[in-house]
Short mmCIF file of C-alpha atoms in Angstrom, two decimals:
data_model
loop_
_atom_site.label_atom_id
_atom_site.label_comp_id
_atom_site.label_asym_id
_atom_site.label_seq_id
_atom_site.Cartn_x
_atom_site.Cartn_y
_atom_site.Cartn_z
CA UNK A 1 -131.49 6.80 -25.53
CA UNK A 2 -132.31 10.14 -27.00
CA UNK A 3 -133.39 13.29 -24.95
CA UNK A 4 -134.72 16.36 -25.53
CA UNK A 5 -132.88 19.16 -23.74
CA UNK A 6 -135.40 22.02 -24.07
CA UNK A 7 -138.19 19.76 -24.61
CA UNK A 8 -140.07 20.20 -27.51
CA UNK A 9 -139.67 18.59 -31.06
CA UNK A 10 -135.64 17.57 -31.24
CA UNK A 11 -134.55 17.77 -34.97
CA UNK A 12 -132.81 14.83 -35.82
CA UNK A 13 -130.44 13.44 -38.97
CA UNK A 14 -131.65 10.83 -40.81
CA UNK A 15 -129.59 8.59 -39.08
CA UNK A 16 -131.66 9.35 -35.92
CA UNK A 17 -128.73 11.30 -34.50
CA UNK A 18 -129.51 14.91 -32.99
CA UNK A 19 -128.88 17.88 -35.52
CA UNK A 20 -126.97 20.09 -32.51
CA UNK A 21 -125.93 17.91 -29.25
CA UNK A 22 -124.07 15.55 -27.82
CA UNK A 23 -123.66 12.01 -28.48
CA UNK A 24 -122.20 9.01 -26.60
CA UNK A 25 -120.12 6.53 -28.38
CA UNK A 26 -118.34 3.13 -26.70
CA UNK A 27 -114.27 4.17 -26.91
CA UNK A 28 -113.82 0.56 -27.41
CA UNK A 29 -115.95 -0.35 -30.61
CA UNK A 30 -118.21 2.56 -31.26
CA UNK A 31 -121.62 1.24 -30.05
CA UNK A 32 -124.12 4.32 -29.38
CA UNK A 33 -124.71 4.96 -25.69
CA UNK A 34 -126.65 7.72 -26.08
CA UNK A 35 -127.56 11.19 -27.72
CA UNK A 36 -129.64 14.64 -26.49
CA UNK A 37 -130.25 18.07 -28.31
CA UNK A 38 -128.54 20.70 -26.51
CA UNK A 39 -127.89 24.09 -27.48
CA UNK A 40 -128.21 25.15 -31.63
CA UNK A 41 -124.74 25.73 -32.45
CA UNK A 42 -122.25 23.36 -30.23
CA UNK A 43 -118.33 24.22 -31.49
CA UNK A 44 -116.36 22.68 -28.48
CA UNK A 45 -116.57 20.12 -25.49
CA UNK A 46 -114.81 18.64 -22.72
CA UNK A 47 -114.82 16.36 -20.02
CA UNK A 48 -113.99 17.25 -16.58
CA UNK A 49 -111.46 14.97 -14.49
CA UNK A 50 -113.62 12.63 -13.07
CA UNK A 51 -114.95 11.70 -16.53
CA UNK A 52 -119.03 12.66 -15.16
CA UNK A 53 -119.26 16.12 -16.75
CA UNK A 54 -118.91 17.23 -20.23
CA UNK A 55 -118.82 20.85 -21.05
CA UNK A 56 -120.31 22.35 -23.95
CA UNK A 57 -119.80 25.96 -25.94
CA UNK A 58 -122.67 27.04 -28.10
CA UNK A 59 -121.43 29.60 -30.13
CA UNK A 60 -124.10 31.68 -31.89
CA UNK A 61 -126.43 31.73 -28.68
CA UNK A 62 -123.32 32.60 -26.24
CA UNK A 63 -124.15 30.22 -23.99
CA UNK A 64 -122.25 27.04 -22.38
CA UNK A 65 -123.62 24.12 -20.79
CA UNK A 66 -122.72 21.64 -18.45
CA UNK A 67 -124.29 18.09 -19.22
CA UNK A 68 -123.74 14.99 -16.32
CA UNK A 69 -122.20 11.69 -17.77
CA UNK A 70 -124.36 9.09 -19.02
CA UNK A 71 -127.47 10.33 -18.69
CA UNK A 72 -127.18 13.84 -20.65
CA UNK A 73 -128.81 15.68 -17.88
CA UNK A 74 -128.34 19.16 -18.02
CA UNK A 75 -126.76 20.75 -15.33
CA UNK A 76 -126.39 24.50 -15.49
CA UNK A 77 -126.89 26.65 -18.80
CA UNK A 78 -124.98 30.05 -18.25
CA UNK A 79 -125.23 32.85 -21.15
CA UNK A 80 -122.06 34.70 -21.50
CA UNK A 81 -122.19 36.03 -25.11
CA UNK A 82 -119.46 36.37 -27.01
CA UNK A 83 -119.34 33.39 -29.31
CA UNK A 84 -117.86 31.16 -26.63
CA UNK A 85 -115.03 28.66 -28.90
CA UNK A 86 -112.18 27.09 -26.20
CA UNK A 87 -112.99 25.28 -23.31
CA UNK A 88 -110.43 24.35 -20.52
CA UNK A 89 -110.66 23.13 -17.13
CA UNK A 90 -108.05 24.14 -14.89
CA UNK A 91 -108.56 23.46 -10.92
CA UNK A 92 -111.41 24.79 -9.57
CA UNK A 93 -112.15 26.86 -12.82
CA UNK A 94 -113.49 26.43 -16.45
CA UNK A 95 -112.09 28.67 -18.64
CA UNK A 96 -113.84 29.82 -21.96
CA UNK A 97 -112.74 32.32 -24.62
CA UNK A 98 -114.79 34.45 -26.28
CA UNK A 99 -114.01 34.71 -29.94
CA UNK A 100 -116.19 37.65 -30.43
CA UNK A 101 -115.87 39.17 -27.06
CA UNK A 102 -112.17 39.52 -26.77
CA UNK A 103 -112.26 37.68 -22.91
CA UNK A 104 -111.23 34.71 -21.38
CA UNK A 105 -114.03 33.90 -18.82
CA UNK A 106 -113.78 32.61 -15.64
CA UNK A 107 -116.74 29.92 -14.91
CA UNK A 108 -117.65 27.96 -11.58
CA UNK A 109 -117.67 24.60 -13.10
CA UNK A 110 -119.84 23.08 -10.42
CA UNK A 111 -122.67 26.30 -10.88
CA UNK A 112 -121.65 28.42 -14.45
CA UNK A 113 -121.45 31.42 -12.07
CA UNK A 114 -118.77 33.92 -13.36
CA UNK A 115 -115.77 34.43 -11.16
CA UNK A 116 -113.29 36.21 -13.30
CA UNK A 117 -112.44 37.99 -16.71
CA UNK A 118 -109.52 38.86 -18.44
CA UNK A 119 -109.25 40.98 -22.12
CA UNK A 120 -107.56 39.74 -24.73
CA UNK A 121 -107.08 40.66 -28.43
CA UNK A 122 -109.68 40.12 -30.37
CA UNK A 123 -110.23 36.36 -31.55
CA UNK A 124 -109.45 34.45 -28.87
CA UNK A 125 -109.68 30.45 -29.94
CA UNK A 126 -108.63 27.49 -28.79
CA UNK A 127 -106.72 27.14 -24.70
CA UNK A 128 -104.13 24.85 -23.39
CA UNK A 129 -101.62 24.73 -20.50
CA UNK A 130 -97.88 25.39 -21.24
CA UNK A 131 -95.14 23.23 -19.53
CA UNK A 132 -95.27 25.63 -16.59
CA UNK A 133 -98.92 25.61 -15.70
CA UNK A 134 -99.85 28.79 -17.43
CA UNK A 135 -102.86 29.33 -19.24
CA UNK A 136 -102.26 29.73 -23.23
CA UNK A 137 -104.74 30.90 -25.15
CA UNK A 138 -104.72 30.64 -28.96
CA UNK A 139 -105.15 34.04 -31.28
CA UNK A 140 -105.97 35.35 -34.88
CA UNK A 141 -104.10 37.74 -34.23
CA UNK A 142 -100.54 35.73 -34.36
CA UNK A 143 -99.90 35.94 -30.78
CA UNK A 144 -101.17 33.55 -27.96
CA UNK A 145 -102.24 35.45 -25.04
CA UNK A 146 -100.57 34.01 -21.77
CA UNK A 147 -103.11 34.64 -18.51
CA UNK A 148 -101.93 37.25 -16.37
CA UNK A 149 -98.92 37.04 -18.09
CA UNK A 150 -98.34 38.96 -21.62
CA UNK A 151 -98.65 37.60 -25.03
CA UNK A 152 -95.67 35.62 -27.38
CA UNK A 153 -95.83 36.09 -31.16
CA UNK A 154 -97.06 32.82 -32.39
CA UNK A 155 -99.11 31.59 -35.64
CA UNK A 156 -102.40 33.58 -36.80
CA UNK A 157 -104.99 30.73 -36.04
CA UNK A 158 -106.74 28.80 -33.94
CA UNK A 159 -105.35 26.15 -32.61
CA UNK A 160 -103.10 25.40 -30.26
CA UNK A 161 -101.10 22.11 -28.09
CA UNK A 162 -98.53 21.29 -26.07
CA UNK A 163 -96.11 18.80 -27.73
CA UNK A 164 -92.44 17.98 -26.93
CA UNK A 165 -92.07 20.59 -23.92
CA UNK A 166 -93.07 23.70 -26.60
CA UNK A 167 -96.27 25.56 -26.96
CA UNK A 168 -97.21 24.90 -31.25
CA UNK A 169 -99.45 26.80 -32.75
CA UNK A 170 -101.76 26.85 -36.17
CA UNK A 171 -101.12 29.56 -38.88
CA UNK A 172 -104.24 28.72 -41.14
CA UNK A 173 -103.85 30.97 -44.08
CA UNK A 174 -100.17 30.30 -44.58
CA UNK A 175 -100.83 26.57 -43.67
CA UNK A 176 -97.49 26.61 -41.19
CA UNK A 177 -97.03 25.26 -37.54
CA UNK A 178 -95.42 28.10 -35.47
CA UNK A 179 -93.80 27.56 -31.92
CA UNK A 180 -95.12 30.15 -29.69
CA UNK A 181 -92.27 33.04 -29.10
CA UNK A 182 -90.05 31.98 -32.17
CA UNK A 183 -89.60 32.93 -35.48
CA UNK A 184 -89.37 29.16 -36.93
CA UNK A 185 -92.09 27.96 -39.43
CA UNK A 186 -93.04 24.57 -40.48
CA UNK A 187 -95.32 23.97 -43.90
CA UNK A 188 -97.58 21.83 -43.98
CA UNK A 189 -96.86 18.57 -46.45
CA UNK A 190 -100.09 18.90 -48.11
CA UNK A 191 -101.57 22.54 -49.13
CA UNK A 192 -104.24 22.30 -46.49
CA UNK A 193 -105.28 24.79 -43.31
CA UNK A 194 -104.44 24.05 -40.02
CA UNK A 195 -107.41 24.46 -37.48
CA UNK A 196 -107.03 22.14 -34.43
CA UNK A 197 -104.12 20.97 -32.92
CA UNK A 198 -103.89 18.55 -30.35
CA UNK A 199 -100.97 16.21 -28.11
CA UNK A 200 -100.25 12.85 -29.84
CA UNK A 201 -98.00 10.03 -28.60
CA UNK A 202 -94.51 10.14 -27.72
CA UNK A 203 -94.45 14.29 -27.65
CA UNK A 204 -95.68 14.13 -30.98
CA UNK A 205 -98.25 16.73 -32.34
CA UNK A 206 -101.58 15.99 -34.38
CA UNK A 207 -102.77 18.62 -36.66
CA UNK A 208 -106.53 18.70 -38.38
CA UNK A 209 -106.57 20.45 -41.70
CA UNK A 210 -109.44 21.81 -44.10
CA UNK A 211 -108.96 21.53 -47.54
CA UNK A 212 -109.51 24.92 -49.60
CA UNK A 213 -113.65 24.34 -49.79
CA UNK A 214 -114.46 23.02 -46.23
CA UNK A 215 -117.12 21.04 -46.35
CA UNK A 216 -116.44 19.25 -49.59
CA UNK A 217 -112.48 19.44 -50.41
CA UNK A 218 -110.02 16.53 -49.38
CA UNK A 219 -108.61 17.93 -46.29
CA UNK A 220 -105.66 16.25 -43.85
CA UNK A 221 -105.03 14.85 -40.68
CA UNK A 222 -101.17 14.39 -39.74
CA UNK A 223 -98.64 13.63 -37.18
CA UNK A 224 -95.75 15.57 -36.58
CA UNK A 225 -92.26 14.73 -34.80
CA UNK A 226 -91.17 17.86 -33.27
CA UNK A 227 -87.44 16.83 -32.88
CA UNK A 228 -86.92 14.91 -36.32
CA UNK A 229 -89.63 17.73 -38.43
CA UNK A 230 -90.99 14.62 -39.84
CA UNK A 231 -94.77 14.42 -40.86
CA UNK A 232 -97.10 11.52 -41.16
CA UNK A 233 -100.49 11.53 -43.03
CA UNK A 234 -102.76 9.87 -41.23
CA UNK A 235 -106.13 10.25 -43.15
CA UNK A 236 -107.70 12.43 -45.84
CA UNK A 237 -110.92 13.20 -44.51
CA UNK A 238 -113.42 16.06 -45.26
CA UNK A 239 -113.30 19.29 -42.92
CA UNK A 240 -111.96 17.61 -40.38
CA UNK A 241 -112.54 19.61 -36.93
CA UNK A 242 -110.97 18.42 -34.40
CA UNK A 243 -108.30 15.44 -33.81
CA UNK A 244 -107.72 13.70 -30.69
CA UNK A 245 -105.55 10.58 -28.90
CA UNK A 246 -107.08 8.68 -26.36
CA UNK A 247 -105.00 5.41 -26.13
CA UNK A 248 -103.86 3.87 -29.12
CA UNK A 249 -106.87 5.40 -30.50
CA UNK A 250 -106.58 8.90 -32.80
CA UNK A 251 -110.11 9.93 -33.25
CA UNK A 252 -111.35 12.44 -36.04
CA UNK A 253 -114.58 15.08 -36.21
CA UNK A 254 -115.09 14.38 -39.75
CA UNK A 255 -117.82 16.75 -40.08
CA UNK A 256 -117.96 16.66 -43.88
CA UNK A 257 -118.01 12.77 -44.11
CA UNK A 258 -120.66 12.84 -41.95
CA UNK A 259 -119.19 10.21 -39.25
CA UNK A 260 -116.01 9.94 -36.66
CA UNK A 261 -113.29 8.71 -38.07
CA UNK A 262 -111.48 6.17 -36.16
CA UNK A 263 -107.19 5.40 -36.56
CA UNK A 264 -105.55 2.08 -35.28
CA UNK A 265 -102.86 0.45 -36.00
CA UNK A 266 -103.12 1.95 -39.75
CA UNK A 267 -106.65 0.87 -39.39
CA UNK A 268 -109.15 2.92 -40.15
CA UNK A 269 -113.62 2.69 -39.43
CA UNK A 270 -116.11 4.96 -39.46
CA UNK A 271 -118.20 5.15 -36.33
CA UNK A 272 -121.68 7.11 -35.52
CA UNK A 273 -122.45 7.43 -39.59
CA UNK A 274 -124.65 10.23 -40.43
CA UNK A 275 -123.89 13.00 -37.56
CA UNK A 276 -122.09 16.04 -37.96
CA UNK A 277 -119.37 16.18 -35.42
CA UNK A 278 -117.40 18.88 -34.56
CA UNK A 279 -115.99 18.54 -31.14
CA UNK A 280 -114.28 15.81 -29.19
CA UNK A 281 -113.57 14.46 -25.32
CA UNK A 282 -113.10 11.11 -23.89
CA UNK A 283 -114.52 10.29 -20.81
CA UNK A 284 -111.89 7.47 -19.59
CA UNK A 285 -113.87 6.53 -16.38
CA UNK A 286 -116.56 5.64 -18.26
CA UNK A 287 -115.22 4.53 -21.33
CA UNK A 288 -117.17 6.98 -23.50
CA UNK A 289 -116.18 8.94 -26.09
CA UNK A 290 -118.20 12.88 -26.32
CA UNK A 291 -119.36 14.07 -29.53
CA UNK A 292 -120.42 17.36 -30.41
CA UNK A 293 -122.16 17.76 -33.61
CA UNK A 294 -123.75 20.25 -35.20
CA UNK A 295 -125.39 20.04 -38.59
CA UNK A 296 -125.52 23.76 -38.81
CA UNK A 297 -122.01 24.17 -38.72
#
């Protein structure tokens, strides 16, 4: 199944996979389920609770999406500007940052229709929700910005996860983790660049990586034990995105290996070959996992 979401020509990879979209991969072996061209310049998705609607940010257009589960049908398209890069749902909101806007938006989820706004420093990233139910929101700056409730110094970066009852945070240039509100560092164990973090198993933290040259250096994708410090390399994949545990699944964006990298059981496979992934989000209910990819990227 591929659809057009604009109609018109769709540019496609060689592999027959959309350029900029979404595609629909079996969580249990891989199998395609389905792909559509939506938006030119996809950067983040997510799946609400119910598992039937993912929600897209297309970055250079400013717009975000919101595309029903399995059939890829566009929902709403709302234009907000701002380079829109983290997505979160929290009750009966979607919140999205604006990198280039300095905002956190307030979205209906079930219409796009803005309900709220808050500033922020410039460079607003990746969002998550602390171990009190507050809104976190990752920033280049090295704070994260707490909604409606002041800002912690914290890495300079982009990423951001709950793991082991602490807010972590990415510092990319310095290629450190950084707990949010405390002066402790953590180096990487390979000289790579933090850029997504993400919950693992067991209050453990995963951490994607780009090597020095994104697209074609080595880069890393790790596990880390906040209570022992220990690390783990998992894989060494190229530019890796975005990281993610659903199950006893970790799943990789390896956008510059062209495919999703797949960790078992210190197994690895390669699913959907010839995309350009970027983005992430399993849909439990119906046992898909959400790819964003973007050949543009």
């Amino acid at each position: 199944m591929a659809i057009a979401a604009c109609g018109g020509s769709t540019p496609t990879s060689k592999a027959g996979y959309p350029e900029s979209g979404l595609v629909l991969l079996s969580i249990k072996d891989g199998a395609p389920r389905g792909s559509a061209s939506i938006g030119k310049d996809p950067v983040a998705v997510i799946v609400s609770d119910d598992g039937r609607m993912a929600y897209l940010a297309d970055s250079a257009p400013g717009d975000v999406y919101a595309v029903s589960l399995p059939n890829l049908h566009v929902a709403w398209k709302q234009h907000v500007g701002g380079a829109p890069f983290g997505l979160l749902l929290r009750g009966p909101r979607l919140f999205v940052s604006l990198f280039d806007g300095a905002a956190v938006l307030e979205l209906d989820p079930k219409s796009g229709v803005m309900m709220g706004a808050h500033q922020v420093p410039q460079g607003p990233a990746a969002m998550t929700v602390d171990a009190s139910g507050r809104i976190v929101v990752a920033g280049t700056r090295g704070q994260v910005n707490v909604i409606d409730g002041g800002q912690l110094p914290a890495g300079h970066g982009f990423g951001i996860a709950l793991a082991g009852g602490r807010i972590w945070t990415a510092d990319y240039e310095r290629a450190e983790l950084v707990p949010a509100g405390d002066d402790h560092r953590v180096g990487l164990p390979l000289p790579l660049f933090p850029f997504w973090l993400a919950p693992g198993g067991g209050d453990t933290l995963l951490i994607a990586a780009e090597g020095a040259v994104e697209d074609t250096d080595a880069g890393g994708v790790f596990s880390f034990d906040p209570v022992s410090g220990a690390f783990k390399i998992l894989a060494t994949p190229k530019d890796p995105d975005q990281v993610l545990q659903s199950g006893s699944l970790i799943v990789v964006a390896a956008h510059g290996d062209g495919h999703v990298l797949v960790l078992q059981d210190e197994r690895s496979s390669a699913w959907a070959r010839g995309t350009a992934p970027v983005a992430l989000a399993a849909s439990d209910a119906l046992g898909l996992l959400v790819v964003a990819v973007n050949a543009h990227e």
